[in-house]
Short mmCIF file of C-alpha atoms in Angstrom, two decimals:
data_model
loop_
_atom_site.label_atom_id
_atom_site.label_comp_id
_atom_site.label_asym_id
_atom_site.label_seq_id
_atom_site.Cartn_x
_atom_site.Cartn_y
_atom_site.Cartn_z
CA UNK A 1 -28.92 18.26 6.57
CA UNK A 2 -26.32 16.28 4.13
CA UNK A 3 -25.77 13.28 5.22
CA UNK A 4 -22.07 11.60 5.35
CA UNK A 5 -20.70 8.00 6.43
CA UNK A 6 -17.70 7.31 7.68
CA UNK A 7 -16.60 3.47 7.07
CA UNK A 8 -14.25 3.13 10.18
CA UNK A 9 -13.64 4.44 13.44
CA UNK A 10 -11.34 7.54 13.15
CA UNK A 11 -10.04 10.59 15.00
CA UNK A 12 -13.06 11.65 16.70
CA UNK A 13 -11.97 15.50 16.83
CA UNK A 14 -11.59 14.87 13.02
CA UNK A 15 -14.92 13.76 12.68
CA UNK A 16 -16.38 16.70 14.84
CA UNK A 17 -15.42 18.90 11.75
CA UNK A 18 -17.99 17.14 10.26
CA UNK A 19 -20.83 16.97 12.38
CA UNK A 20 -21.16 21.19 12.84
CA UNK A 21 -22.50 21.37 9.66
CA UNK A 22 -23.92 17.59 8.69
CA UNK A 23 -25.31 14.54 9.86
CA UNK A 24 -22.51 12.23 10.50
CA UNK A 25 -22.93 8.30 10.69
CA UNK A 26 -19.56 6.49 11.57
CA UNK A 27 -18.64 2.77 11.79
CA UNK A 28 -17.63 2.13 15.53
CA UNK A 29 -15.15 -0.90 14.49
CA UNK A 30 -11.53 -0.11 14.00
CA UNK A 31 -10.20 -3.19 12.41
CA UNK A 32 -13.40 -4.96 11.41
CA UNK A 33 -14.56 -3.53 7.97
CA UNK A 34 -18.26 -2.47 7.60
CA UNK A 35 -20.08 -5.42 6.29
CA UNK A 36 -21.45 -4.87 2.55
CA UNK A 37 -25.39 -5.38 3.48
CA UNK A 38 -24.73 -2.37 6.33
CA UNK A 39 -22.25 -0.44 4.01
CA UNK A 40 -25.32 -0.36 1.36
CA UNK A 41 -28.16 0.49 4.18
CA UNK A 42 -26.19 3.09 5.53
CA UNK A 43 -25.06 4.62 2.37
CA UNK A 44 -28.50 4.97 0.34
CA UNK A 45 -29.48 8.44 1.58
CA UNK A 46 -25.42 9.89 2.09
CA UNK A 47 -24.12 12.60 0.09
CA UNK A 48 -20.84 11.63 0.85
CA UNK A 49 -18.76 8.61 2.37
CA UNK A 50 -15.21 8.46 3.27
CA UNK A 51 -14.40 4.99 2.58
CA UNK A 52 -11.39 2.62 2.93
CA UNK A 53 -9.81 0.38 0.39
CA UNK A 54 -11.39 -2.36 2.00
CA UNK A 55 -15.11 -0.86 1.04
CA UNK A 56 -15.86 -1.60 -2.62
CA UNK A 57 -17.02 1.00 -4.14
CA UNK A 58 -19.13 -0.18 -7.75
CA UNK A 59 -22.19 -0.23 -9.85
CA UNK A 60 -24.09 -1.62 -7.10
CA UNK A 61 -22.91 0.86 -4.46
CA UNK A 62 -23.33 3.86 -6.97
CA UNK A 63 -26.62 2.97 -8.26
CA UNK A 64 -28.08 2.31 -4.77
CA UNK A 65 -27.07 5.80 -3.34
CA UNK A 66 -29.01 8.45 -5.58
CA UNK A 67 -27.66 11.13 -3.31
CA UNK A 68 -23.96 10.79 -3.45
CA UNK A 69 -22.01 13.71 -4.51
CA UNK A 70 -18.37 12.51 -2.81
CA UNK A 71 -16.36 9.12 -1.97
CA UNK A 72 -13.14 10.39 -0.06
CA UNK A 73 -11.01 7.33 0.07
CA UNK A 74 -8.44 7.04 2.68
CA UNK A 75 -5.64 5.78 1.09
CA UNK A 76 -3.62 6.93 -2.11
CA UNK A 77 -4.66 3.60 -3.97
CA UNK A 78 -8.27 3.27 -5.45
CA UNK A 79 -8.29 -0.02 -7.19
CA UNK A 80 -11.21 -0.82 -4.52
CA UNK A 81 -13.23 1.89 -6.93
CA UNK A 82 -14.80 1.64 -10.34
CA UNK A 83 -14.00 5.48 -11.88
CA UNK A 84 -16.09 4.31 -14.58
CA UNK A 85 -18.60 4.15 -12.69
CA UNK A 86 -18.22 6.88 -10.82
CA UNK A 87 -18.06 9.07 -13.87
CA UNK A 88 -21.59 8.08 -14.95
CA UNK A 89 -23.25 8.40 -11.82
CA UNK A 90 -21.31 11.78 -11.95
CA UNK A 91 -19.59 11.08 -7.92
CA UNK A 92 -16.05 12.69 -7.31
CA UNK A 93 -13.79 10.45 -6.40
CA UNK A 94 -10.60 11.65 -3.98
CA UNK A 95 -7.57 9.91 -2.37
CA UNK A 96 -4.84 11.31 -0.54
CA UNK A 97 -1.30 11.05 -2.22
CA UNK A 98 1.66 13.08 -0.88
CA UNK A 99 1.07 13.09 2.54
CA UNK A 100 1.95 9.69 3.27
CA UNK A 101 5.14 9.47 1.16
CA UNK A 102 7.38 9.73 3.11
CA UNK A 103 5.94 7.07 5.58
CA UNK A 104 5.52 4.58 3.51
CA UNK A 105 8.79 4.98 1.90
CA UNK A 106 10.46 4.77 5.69
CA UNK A 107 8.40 1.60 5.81
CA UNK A 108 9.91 -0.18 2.56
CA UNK A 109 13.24 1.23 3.57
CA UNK A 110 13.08 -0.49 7.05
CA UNK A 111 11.32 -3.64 5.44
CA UNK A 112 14.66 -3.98 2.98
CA UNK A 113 16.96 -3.46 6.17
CA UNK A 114 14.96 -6.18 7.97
CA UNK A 115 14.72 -8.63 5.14
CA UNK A 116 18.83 -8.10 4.20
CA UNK A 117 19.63 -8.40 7.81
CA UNK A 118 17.58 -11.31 8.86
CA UNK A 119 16.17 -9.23 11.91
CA UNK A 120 13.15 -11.59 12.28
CA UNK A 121 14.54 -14.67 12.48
CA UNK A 122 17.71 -13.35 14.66
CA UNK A 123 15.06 -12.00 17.03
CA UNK A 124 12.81 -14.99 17.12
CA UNK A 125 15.76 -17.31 17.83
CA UNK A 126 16.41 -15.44 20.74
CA UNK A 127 13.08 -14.93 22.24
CA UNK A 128 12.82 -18.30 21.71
CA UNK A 129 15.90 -19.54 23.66
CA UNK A 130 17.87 -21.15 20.73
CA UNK A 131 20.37 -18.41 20.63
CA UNK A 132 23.53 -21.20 21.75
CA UNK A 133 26.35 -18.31 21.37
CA UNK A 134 28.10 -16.50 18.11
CA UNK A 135 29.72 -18.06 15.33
CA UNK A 136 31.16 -16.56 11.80
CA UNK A 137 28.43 -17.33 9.36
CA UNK A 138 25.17 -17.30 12.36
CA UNK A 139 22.22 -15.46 11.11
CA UNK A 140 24.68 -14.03 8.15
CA UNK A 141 22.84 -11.75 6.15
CA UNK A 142 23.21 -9.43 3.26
CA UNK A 143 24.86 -5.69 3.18
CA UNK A 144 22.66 -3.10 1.65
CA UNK A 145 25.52 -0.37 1.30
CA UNK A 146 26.59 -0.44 -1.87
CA UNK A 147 24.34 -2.70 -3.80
CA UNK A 148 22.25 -2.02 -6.94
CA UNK A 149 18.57 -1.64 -6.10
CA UNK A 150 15.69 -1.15 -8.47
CA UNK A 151 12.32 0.42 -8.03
CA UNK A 152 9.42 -0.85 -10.24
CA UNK A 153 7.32 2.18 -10.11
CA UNK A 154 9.25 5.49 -9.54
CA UNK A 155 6.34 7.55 -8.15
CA UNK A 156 6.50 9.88 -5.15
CA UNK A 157 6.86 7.04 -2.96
CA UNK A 158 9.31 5.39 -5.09
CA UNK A 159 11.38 8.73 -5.44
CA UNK A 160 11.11 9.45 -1.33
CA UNK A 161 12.63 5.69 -1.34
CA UNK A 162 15.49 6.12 -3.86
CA UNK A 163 16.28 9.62 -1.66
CA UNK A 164 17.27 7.08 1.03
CA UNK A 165 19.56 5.53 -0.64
CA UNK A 166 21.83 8.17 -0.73
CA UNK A 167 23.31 7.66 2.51
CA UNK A 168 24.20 4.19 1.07
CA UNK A 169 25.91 4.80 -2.12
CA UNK A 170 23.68 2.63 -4.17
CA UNK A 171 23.28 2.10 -7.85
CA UNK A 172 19.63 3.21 -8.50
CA UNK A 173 17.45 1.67 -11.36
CA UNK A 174 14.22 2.22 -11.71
CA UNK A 175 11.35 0.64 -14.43
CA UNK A 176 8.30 3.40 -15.35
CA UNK A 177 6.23 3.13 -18.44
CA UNK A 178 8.18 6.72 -18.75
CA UNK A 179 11.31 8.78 -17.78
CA UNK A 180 10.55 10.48 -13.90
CA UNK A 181 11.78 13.57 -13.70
CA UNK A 182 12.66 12.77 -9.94
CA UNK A 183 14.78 10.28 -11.29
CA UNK A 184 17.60 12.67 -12.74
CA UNK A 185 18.32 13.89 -9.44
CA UNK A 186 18.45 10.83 -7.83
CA UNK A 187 21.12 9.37 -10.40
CA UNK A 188 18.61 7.08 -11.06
CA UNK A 189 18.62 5.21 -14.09
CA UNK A 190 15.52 3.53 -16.42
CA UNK A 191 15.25 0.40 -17.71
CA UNK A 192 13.79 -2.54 -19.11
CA UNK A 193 11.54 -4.47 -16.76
CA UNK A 194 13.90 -7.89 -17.63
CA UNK A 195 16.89 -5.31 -16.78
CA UNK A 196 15.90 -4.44 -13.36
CA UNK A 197 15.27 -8.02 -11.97
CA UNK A 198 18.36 -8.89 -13.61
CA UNK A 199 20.79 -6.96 -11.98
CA UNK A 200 19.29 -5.42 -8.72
CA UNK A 201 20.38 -6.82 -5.31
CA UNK A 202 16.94 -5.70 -3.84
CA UNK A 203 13.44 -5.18 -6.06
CA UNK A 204 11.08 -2.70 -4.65
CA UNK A 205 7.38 -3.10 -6.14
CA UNK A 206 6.16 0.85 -5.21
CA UNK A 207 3.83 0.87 -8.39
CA UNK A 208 -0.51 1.35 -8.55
CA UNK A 209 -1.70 -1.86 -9.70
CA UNK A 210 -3.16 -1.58 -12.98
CA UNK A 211 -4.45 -4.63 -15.86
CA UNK A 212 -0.89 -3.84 -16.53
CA UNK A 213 1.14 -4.59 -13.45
CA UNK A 214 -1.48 -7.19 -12.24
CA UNK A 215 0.63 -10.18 -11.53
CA UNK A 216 3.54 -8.82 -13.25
CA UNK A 217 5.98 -10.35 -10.89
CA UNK A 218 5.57 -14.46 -11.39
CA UNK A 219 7.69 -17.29 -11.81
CA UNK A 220 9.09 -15.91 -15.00
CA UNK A 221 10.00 -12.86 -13.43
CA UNK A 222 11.44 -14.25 -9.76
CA UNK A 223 13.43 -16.57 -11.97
CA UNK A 224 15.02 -13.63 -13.99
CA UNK A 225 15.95 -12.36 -10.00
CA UNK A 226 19.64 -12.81 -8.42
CA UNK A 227 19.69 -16.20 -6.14
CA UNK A 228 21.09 -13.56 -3.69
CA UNK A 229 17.92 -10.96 -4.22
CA UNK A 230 15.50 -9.69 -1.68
CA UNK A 231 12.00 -8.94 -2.97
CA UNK A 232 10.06 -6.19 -1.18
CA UNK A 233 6.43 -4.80 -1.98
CA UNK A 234 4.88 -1.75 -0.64
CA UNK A 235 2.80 -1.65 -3.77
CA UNK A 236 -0.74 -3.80 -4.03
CA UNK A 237 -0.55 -7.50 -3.27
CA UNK A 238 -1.98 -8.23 -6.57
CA UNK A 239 1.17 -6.97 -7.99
CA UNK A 240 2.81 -10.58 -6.73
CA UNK A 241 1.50 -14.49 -8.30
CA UNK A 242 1.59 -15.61 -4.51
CA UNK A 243 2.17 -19.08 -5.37
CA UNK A 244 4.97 -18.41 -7.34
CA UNK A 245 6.48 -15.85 -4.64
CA UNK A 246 6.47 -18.61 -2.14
CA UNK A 247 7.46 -21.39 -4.30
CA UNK A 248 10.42 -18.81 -5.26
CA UNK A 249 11.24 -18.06 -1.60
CA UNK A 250 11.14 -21.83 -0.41
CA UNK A 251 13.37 -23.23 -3.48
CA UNK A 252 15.57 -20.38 -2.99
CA UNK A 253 15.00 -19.41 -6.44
CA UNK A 254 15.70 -15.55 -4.86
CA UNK A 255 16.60 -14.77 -0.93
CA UNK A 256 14.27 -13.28 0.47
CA UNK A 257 11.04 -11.07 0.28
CA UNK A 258 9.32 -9.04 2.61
CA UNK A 259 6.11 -7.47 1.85
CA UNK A 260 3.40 -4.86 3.69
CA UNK A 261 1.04 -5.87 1.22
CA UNK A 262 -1.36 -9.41 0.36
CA UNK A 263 -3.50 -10.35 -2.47
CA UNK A 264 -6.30 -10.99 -0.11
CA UNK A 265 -6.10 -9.18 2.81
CA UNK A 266 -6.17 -9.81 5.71
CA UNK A 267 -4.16 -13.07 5.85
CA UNK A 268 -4.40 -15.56 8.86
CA UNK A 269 -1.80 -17.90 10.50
CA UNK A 270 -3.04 -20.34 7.45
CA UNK A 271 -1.57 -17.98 4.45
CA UNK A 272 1.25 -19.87 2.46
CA UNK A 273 3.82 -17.21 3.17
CA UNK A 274 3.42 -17.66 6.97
CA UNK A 275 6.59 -19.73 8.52
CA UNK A 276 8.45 -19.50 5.11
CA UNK A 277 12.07 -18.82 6.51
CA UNK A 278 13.55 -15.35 4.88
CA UNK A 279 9.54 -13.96 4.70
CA UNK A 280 8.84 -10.66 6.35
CA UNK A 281 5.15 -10.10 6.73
CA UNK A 282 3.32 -7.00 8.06
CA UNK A 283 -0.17 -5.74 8.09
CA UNK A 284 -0.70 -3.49 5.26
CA UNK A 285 1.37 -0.54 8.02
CA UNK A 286 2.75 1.60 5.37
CA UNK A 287 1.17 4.94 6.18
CA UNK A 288 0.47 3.81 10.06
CA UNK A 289 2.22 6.53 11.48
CA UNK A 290 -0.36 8.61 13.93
CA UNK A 291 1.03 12.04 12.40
CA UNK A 292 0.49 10.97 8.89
CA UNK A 293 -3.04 8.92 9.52
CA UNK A 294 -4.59 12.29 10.99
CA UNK A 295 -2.97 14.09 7.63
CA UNK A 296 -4.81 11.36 5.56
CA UNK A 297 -8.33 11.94 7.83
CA UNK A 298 -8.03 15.44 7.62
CA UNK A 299 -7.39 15.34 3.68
CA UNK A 300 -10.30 13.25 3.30
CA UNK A 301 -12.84 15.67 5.28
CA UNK A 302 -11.62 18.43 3.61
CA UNK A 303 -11.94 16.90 0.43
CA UNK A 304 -15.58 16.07 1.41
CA UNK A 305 -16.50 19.78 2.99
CA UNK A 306 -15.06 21.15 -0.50
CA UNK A 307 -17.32 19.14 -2.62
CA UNK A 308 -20.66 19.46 -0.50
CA UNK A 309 -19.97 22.74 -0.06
CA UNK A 310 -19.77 23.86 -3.75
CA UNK A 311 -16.04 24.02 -3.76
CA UNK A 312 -13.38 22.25 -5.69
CA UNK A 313 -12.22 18.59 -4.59
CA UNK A 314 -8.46 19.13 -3.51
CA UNK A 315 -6.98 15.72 -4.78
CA UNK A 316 -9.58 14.29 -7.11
CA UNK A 317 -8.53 10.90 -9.07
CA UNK A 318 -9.68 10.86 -12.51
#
């Protein structure tokens, strides 16, 4: 009987899809990832794994699991995996795009709302007791209606974004490495990188992180930012020079930033960007809806049952 591992506890009536027809080994942690020495034990002998972006998935891993035919990785990002790689040991690789688009995008729309509004630090000053009675300028924040926003990566989730924006009459601009169809629909125009940091009242980061985006927003680019600017990233942490995102926050070299997303992840109470005033922090939530999670389980099993079974993966990468 094929043999699959599953890196973290999930829907167990997904899972029983799995075990009518194959032996099924699954991670009983839900937060904890599986350490690399079990990750490697477990996975010598599977055909298949479905794996998170917290399971690295290399040489190393390839080369020590003869056997594998599948990785299904549950999320739509796969910098966590070596393709090359993967193409020479001759393993499909499949994520699962679409079905969490609209999610996410909800997320980085309610992260901008939060960010602009101050919501975090109005609620914190009241839990708190400090909350003395109103004034004209107390917890003042920014309006989004009406304000140019641009989208560094106009992808699905970037598109799903700028379609909530409508509602707000907002001046669209978006930086690809080429024109998105989407975009025309949207009233959405392209431009220069230097363009978009330059005139947007809020910068959404929605792009894969590539050797070309890597660190693409620095000092050099916060400093090219609006004083009044929020920064929000949905993206990949590595997207972001963290250093110079919270020396830009602190100086008030741009407004504000809120992000879902961390270089190193997860972050403690001991991360730089923790108690920075105008810094909205979340744990990587972007797709953690329960509707769209079981879509993203469900994708990745089928994806797996396809390829063990002879079939065709349904969202292969690469």
């Amino acid at each position: 009987m094929k043999k699959i591992v599953i890196t973290r506890n999930i829907n167990p009536d997904i899972v029983d899809k799995l075990r009518k027809d194959f032996e099924v080994s699954v991670w009983e942690e839900d937060q904890k990832p599986m350490p690399r020495e079990k990750f490697l034990e477990e996975t010598k002998d599977a055909h298949a794994v479905l794996s998170m972006l917290s399971d690295k998935v290399d040489e190393e891993f390839l080369s020590n699991a003869p056997e594998l035919k599948v990785v299904a990785n549950l999320a739509v990002g796969f910098d966590n995996i070596d393709l090359d790689a993967a193409r020479r040991h001759e393993v499909v690789i499949t994520n699962t795009p679409d079905v969490l688009t609209e999610t996410t995008a909800e997320l980085a729309f309610t992260l901008m709302l939060v960010s602009a509004r101050k919501v975090l630090a109005a609620n914190k000053e009241l839990m708190e007791g400090g909350w003395s009675g109103w004034s004209p300028y107390h917890m003042a924040g920014t309006d989004v209606f009406g304000k140019t926003v641009g989208i560094f990566g106009m992808g699905s989730i970037g598109a799903a974004f700028a379609r909530r924006l409508a509602g707000f009459r907002s001046n669209i601009l978006y930086h690809n490495r080429s024109e998105s169809g989407a975009a025309d629909d949207l009233g959405a125009k392209l431009v220069s990188f230097d363009e978009l940091l330059s005139e947007s009242d809020f910068v959404l980061c929605a792009a894969p992180l590539t050797e070309e985006t890597k660190h693409k927003f620095d000092a050099e680019a916060f400093g090219k930012m609006k004083d009044t600017a929020h920064f929000i990233n949905i993206g990949r942490g590595a997207h972001v020079v963290e250093d110079d995102l919270a020396e830009a926050v602190r100086t008030g070299v741009i407004a504000g930033a809120a992000l879902d997303v961390f270089e190193n992840e997860p972050i403690g109470a001991d991360h730089q960007f923790v108690g920075l005033d105008n810094m909205t922090l979340l744990p990587h939530i972007g797709s953690a809806s329960v509707a769209t999670r079981n879509n993203m389980m469900n994708l990745c099993v089928n994806n797996i049952m396809e390829v063990l079974n002879g079939g065709r993966p349904i969202t292969p990468v690469g």
